[in-house]
XYZ file of C-alpha atoms in Angstrom:
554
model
C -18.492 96.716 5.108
C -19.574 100.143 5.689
C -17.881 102.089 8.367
C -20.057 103.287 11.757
C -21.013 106.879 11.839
C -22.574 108.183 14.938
C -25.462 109.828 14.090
C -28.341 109.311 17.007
C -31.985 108.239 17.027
C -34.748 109.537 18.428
C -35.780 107.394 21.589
C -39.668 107.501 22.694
C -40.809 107.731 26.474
C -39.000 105.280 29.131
C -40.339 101.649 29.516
C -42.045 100.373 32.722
C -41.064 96.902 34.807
C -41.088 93.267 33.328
C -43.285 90.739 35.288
C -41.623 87.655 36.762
C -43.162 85.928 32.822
C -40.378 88.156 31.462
C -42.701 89.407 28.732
C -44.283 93.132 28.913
C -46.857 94.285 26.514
C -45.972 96.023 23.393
C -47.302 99.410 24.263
C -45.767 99.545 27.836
C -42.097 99.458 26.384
C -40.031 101.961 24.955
C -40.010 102.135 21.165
C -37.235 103.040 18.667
C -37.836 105.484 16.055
C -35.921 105.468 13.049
C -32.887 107.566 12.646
C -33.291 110.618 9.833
C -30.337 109.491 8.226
C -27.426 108.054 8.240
C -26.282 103.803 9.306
C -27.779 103.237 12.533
C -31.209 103.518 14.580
C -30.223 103.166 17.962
C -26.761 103.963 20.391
C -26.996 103.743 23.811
C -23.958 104.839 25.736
C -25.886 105.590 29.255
C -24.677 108.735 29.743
C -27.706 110.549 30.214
C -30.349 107.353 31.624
C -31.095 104.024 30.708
C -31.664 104.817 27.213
C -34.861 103.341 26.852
C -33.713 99.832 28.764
C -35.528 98.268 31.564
C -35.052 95.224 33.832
C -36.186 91.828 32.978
C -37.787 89.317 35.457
C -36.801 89.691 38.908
C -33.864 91.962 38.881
C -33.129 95.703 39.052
C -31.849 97.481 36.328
C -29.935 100.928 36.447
C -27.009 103.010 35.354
C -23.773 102.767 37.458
C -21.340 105.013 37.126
C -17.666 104.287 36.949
C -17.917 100.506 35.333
C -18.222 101.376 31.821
C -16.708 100.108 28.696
C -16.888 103.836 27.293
C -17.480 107.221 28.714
C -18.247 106.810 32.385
C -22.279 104.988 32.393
C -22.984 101.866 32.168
C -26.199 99.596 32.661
C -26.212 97.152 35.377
C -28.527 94.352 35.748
C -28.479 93.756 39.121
C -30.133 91.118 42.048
C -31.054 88.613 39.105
C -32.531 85.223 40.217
C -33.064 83.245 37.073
C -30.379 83.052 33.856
C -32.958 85.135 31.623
C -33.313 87.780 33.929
C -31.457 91.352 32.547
C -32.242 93.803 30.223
C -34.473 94.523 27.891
C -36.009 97.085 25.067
C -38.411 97.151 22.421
C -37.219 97.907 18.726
C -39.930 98.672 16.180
C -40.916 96.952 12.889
C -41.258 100.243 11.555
C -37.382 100.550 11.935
C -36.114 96.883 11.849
C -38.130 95.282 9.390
C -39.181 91.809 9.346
C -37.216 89.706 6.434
C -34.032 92.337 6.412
C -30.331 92.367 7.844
C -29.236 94.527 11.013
C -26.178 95.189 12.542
C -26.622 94.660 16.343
C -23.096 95.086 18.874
C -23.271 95.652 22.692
C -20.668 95.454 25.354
C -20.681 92.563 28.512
C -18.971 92.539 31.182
C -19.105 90.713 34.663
C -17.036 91.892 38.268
C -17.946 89.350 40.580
C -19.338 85.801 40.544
C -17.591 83.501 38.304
C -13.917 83.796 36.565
C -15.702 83.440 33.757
C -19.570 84.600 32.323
C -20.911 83.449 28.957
C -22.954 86.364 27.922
C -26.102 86.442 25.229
C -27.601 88.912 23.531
C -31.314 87.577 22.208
C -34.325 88.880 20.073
C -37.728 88.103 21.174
C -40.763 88.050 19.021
C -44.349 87.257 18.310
C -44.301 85.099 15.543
C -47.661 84.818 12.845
C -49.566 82.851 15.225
C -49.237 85.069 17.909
C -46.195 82.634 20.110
C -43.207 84.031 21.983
C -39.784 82.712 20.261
C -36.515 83.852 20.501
C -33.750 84.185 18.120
C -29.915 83.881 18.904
C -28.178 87.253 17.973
C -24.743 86.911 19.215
C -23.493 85.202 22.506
C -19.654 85.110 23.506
C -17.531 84.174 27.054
C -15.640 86.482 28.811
C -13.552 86.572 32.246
C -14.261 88.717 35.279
C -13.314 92.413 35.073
C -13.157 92.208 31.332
C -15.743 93.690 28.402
C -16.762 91.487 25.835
C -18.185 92.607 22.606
C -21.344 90.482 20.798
C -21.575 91.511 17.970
C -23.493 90.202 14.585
C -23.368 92.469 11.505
C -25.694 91.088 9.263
C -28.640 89.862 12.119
C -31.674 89.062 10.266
C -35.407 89.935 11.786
C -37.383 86.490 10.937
C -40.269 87.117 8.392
C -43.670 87.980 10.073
C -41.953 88.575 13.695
C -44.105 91.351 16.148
C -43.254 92.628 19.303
C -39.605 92.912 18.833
C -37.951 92.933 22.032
C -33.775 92.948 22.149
C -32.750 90.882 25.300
C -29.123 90.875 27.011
C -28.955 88.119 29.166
C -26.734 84.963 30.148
C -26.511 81.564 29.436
C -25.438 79.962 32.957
C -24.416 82.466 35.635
C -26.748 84.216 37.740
C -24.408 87.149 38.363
C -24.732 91.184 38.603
C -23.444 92.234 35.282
C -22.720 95.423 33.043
C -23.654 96.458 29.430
C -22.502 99.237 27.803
C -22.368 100.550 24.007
C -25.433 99.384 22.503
C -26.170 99.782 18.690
C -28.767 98.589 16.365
C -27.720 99.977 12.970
C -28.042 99.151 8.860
C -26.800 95.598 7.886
C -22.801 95.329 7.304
C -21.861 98.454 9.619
C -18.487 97.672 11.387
C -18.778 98.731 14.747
C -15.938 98.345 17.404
C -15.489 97.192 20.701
C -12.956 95.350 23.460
C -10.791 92.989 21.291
C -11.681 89.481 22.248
C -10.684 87.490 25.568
C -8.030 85.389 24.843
C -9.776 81.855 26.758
C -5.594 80.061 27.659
C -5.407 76.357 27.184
C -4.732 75.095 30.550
C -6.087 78.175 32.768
C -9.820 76.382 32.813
C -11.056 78.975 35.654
C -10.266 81.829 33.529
C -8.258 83.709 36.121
C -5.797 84.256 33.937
C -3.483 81.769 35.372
C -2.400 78.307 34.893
C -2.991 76.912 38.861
C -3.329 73.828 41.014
C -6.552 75.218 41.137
C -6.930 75.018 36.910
C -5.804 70.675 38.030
C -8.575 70.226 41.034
C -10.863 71.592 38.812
C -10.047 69.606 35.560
C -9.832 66.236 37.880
C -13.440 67.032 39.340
C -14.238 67.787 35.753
C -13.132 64.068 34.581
C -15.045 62.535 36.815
C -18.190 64.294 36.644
C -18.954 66.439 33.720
C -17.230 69.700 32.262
C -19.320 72.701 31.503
C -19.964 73.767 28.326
C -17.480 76.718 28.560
C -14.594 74.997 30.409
C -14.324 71.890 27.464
C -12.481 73.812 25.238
C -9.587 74.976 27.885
C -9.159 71.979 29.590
C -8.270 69.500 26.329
C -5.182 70.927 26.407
C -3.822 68.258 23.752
C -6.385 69.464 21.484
C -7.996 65.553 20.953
C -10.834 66.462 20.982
C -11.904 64.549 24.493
C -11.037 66.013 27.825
C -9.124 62.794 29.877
C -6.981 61.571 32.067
C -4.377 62.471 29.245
C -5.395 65.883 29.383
C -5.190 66.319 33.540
C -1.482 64.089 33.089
C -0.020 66.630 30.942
C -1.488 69.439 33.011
C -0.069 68.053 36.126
C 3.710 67.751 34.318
C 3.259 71.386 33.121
C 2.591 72.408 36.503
C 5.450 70.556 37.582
C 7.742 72.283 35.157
C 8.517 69.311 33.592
C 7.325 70.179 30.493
C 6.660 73.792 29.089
C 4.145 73.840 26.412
C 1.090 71.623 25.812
C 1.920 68.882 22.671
C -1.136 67.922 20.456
C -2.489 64.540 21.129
C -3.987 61.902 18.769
C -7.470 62.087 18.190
C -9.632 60.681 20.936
C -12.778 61.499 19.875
C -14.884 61.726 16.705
C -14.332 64.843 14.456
C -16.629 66.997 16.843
C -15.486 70.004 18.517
C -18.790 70.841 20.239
C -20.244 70.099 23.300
C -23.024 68.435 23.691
C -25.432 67.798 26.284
C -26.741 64.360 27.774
C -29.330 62.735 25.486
C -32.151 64.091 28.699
C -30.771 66.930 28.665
C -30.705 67.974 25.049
C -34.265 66.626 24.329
C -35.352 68.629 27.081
C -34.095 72.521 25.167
C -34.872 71.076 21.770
C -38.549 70.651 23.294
C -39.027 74.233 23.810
C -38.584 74.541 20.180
C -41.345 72.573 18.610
C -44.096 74.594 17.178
C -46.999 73.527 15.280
C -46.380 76.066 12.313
C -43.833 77.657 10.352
C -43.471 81.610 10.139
C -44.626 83.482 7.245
C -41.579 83.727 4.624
C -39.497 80.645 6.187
C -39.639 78.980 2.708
C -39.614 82.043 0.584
C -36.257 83.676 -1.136
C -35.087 86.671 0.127
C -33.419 89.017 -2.514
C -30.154 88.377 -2.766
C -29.760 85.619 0.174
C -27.251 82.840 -0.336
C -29.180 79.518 -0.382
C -26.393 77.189 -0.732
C -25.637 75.077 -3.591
C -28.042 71.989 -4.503
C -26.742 69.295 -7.076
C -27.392 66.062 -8.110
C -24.109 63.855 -7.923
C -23.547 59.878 -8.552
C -21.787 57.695 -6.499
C -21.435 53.528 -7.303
C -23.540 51.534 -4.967
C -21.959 48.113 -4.348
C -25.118 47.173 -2.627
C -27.469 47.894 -5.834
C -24.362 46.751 -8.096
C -24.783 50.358 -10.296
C -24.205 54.222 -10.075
C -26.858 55.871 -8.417
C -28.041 59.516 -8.025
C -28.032 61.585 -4.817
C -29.081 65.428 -4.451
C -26.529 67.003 -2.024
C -27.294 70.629 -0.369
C -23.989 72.334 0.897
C -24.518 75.207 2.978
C -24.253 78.969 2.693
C -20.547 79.843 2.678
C -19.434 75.807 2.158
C -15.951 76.331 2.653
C -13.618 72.975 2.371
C -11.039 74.466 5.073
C -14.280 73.744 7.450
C -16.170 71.160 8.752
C -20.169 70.639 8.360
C -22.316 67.896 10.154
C -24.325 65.981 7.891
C -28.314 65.367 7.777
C -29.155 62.696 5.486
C -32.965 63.049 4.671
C -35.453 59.952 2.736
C -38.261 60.188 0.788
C -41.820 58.331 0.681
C -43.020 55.079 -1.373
C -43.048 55.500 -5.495
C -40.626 58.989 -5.231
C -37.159 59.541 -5.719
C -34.234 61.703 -4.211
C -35.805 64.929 -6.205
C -39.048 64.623 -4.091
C -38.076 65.648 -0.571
C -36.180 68.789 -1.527
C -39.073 70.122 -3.130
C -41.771 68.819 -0.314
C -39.581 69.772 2.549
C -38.441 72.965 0.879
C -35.411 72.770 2.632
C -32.700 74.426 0.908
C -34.749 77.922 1.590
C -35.445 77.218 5.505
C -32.395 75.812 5.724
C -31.009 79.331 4.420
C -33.123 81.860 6.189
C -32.858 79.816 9.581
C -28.762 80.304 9.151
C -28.986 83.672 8.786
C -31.390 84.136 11.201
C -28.980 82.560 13.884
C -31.345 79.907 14.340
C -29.506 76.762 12.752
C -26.439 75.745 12.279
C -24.852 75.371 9.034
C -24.836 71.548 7.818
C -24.911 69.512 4.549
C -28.044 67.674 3.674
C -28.057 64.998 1.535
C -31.284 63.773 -0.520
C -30.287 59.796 -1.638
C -32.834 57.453 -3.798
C -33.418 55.220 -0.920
C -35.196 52.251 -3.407
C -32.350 49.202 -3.028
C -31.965 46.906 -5.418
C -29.705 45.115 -7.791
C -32.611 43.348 -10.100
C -35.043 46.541 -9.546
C -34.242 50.010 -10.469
C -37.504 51.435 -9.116
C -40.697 50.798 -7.028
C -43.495 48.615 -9.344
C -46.080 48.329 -7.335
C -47.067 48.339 -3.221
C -46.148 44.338 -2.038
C -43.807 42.946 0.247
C -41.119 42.511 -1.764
C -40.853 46.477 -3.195
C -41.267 47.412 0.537
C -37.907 45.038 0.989
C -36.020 47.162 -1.218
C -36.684 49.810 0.422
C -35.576 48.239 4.128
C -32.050 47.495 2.111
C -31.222 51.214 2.148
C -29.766 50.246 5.544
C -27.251 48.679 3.264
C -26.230 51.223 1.119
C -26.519 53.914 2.966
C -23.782 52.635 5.477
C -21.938 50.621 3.060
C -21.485 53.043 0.347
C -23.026 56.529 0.771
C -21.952 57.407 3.869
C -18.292 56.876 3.022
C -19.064 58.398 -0.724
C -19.933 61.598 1.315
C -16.886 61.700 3.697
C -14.548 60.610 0.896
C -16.103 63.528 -1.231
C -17.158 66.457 1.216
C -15.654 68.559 4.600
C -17.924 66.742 6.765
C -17.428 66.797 10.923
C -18.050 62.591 11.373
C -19.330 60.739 14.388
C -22.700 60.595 15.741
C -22.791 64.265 17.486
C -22.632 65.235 13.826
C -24.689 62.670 11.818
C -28.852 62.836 11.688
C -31.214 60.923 9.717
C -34.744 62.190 8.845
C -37.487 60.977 6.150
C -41.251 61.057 5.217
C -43.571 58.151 4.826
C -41.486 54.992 4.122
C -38.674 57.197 4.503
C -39.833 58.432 7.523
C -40.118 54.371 8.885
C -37.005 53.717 7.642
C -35.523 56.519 9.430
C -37.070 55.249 12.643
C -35.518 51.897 12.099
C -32.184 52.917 10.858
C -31.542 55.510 13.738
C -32.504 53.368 16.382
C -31.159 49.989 15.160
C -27.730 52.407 13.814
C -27.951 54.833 17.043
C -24.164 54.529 16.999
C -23.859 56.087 14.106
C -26.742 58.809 14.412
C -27.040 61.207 17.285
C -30.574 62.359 16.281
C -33.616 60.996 14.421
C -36.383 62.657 13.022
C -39.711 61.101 11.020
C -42.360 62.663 9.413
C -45.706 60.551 9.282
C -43.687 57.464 9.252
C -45.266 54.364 7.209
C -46.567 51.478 9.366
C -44.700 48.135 8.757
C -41.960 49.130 11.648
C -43.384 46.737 13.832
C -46.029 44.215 13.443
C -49.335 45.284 12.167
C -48.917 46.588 8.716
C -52.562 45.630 6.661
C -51.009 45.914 3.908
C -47.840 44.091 3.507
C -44.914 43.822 5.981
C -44.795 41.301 8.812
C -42.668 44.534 10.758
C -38.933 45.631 10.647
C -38.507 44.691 14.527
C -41.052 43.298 17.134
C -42.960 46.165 19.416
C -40.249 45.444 22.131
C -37.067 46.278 19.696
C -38.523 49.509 18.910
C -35.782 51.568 20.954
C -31.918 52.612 20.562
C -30.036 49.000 20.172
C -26.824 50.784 21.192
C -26.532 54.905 22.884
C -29.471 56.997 23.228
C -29.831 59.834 20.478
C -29.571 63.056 21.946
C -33.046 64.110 20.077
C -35.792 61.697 18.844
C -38.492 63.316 16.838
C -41.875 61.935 15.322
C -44.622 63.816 13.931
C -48.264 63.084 11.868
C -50.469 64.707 10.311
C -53.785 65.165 12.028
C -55.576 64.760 8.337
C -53.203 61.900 7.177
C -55.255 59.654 5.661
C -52.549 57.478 3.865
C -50.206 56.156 7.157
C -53.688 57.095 9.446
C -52.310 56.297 13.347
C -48.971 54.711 12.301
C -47.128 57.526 13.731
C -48.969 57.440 17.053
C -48.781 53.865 17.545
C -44.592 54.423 17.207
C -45.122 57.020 19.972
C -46.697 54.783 22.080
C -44.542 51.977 21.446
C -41.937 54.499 22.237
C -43.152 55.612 25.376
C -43.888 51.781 26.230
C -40.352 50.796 26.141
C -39.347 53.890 28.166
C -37.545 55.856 25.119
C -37.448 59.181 25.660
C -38.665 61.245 22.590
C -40.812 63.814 20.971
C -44.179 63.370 18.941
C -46.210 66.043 17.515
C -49.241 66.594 15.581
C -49.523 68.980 12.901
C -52.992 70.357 13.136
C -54.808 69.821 9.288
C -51.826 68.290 8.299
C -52.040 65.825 5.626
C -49.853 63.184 4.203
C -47.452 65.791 2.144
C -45.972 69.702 2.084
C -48.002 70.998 4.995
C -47.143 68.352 7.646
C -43.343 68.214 5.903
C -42.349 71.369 6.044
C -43.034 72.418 9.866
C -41.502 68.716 10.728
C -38.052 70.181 8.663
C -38.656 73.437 10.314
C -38.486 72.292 14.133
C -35.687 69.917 12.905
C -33.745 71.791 11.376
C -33.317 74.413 14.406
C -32.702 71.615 16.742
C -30.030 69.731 15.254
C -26.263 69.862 15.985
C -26.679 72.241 19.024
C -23.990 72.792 21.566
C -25.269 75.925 23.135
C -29.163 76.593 23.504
């Protein structure tokens, strides 16, 4: 990477108050010019003003002197009320392009509240059709009295995003807090700040201290529910589960019994995230569902890593013969680390080419990683047509429709282990979704509820009718209207969406959403407006599912 050079931009007039909405118009905000040469466009140190930042929501911003991570000003965001209230300034498009990489670094730091603040540092934009979103830049947890540094070098500004407005926020505490340092420059720059906290196994309120205090609060933590940022330091065996096991060997440390924290077996499945309640999680993957994609999601950027796509074979026991299955690995697929797994089905008369190329996946998959707005994860495209006297679909009758219900069978039988046995996959259901379209999308729906321990999130795209009871066509239904909902835990998301236009599955979809609703499962349905039964209704379905999968911070 290249190495940071100070050279300064030009700053335009100050910027006036947010409103309690948190969102200012364009014009009223300060812009950033571009610099006249050199690797960066902005670098606010607060030595001379606010640099161009204002308060945002109900809080005050100004510059304190004496807290600072360099030189002697700092910005402090001060009498917030809400979690997204604190700073905020507008970048231009003219400087940060939409589609490119940026290098964006600023310096956190809390002095009272909490031992511990998780800090984020956010871009908010106007997307095509004119909506708000917000894009993940960098977010990181650091104890009182301490600076943290967020810092992403290679931040990219989604296609077609207006408005650009860089946020510094955080996630849970509603503290005063500092920021210090901040520097938009050109893609790869290494900039430096504070060397990262250290979070001690054992010392869960981050005082720097293993306490009676760091047992009380792992005991209350048992038997309620740890917060996000206190999981990690209070499995001290490193099982993956925070237990009675966990507040045991805490208590004999304490005790001086014994000095150092062993490793424990395995408790849990392969997940190291935390994740909220099924409620909970639906609830922030809501505020993500749009009706359209941006401009550019499913185009290639020049020179972007896409991941690699190839067709492998595996032996199906349940079909009796070797059968092909496209496989996307991520962006950076590294075997010394650990992906979740979305396995994704086509329609009626396709095969496991056709829902790579409707959903184009592999490029929003890539340009929503390196946007910061999904998480890196393997997909995996199987021919879901099950048979061991059939290799493919002849015509649309009960019995072809069968085949298609047997997937259950292979799928769990043999490709599931095929792709454990084969890949670096994270397993259990916190890691594991199922999505389709069509009949795949109905046999999603009937595998994730009927398999819910298995898969932690479901999606369907204009799901087929023959689910329940009702299908004109064929099927006397997969489970009676009162079976449609999770036979074992709740998924944490549940997603369903049609096509306004669909004139192949017509109301299927809503029908499952009322169903849904009926038997008091909590989910999400959507219409895509004009969207028909293929690409257009596909792609945004893949689009809102692919940024709400596998979350553990929001």
């Amino acid at each position: 990477m290249q190495k940071f050079r100070k050279i300064l931009a030009a700053v335009s007039a100050s910027a006036v108050t947010a409103g309690m909405a948190g969102v200012m118009p364009q014009s009223s905000l300060t812009r950033v010019s571009a610099a006249d040469s050199g690797e960066y466009y902005f670098y606010d140190t607060f030595e001379d003003g606010a640099d161009g930042w204002s308060e945002r929501g109900g809080c005050r911003a100004g510059v304190e002197q004496g807290s600072a991570y360099a030189g002697s000003g700092a910005l402090l965001l001060s009498g917030r009320r809400e979690v997204w209230n604190g700073g905020q300034k507008a970048l231009s498009t003219a400087t940060f392009e939409p589609g490119k990489e940026y290098a964006f670094s600023a310096c956190f730091a809390s002095f009272s509240g909490a031992e511990q603040t998780e800090f984020k540092l956010t871009l908010q934009y106007n997307d095509a059709a004119g909506e708000t979103n917000y894009s993940e830049i960098d977010m990181k947890t650091t104890i009182k009295g301490k600076y943290v540094q967020l810092y992403n070098p290679s931040f990219r500004i989604p296609e077609g995003a207006t408005e650009l407005i860089l946020i510094a926020e955080t996630t849970e505490e509603i503290c005063d807090f500092y920021v210090d340092e901040i520097i938009g420059a050109a893609a790869g720059t290494e900039i430096d700040g504070p060397l990262p906290v250290k979070l001690v196994s054992g010392d869960i309120d981050g005082d720097g201290r293993i306490t009676v205090a760091d047992f009380v609060l792992m005991k209350s933590g048992i038997l309620g529910d740890f917060e996000g940022k206190y999981v990690k330091k209070a499995d001290v065996n490193m099982s993956g589960a925070v237990n009675t096991k966990d507040a045991i060997m805490l208590k004999e440390y304490l005790l001086g019994m014994i000095d150092a924290f062993e490793k424990g077996e395995n408790d849990a499945p392969d997940n190291s995230g935390d994740f909220l309640a099924p409620d909970e999680y639906m609830a922030q993957a809501s505020k993500l569902l749009t009706t359209s994609i941006p401009q550019g999601i499913t185009a290639a950027a020049n020179g972007a890593d896409y991941g690699n796509l190839k067709k492998y074979t595996y032996y199906s026991t349940t079909r009796e013969r070797d059968t092909p299955v496209n496989i996307l690995l991520p962006p950076g697929y590294n075997e010394n680390e650990k992906y979740p797994v979305l396995y994704a089905m086509h329609g009626y008369w396709e095969n496991e080419d056709s829902l790579v190329k409707m959903s184009a996946a592999q490029r929003q998959l890539g340009n929503l990683i390196r946007s910061g707005e999904a998480e890196k994860m393997i997909i995996v495209f199987p021919y879901i047509y099950t048979s061991k006297t059939m290799p493919s679909c002849t015509g649309m009758d009960l019995q072809n429709s069968l085949n298609y219900d047997n997937f259950i069978n292979d799928l769990v039988t043999d490709l599931m282990p095929y792709v454990e046995k084969n890949f670096s996959i994270k397993t259990g259901r916190e890691n594991t979704a199922i999505t389709g379209f069509s009949m795949g999308g109905r046999e999603s729906l009937f595998i994730g509820l009927t398999r819910s321990d298995l898969f932690g999130y479901v999606g369907s795209a204009c799901p087929a009718p023959g689910l329940t009871p009702g299908d004109p066509n064929m099927h006397p239904g997969q489970l009676q209207e009162n079976q449609l909902k999770p036979a074992k835990e709740m998924p944490y998301m549940i997603l369903v969406t049609a096509g306004s236009n669909d004139t192949v599955v017509y109301d299927s979809p809503a029908k499952y959403d009322k169903l849904l609703t009926k038997n008091g499962v909590n989910h999400m349905f959507q219409t895509i407006p004009g969207g028909a039964h293929g690409a257009n209704s596909v792609e945004p379905h893949f689009y809102n599912l692919l940024r709400m999968l596998f979350r553990t911070s929001w």
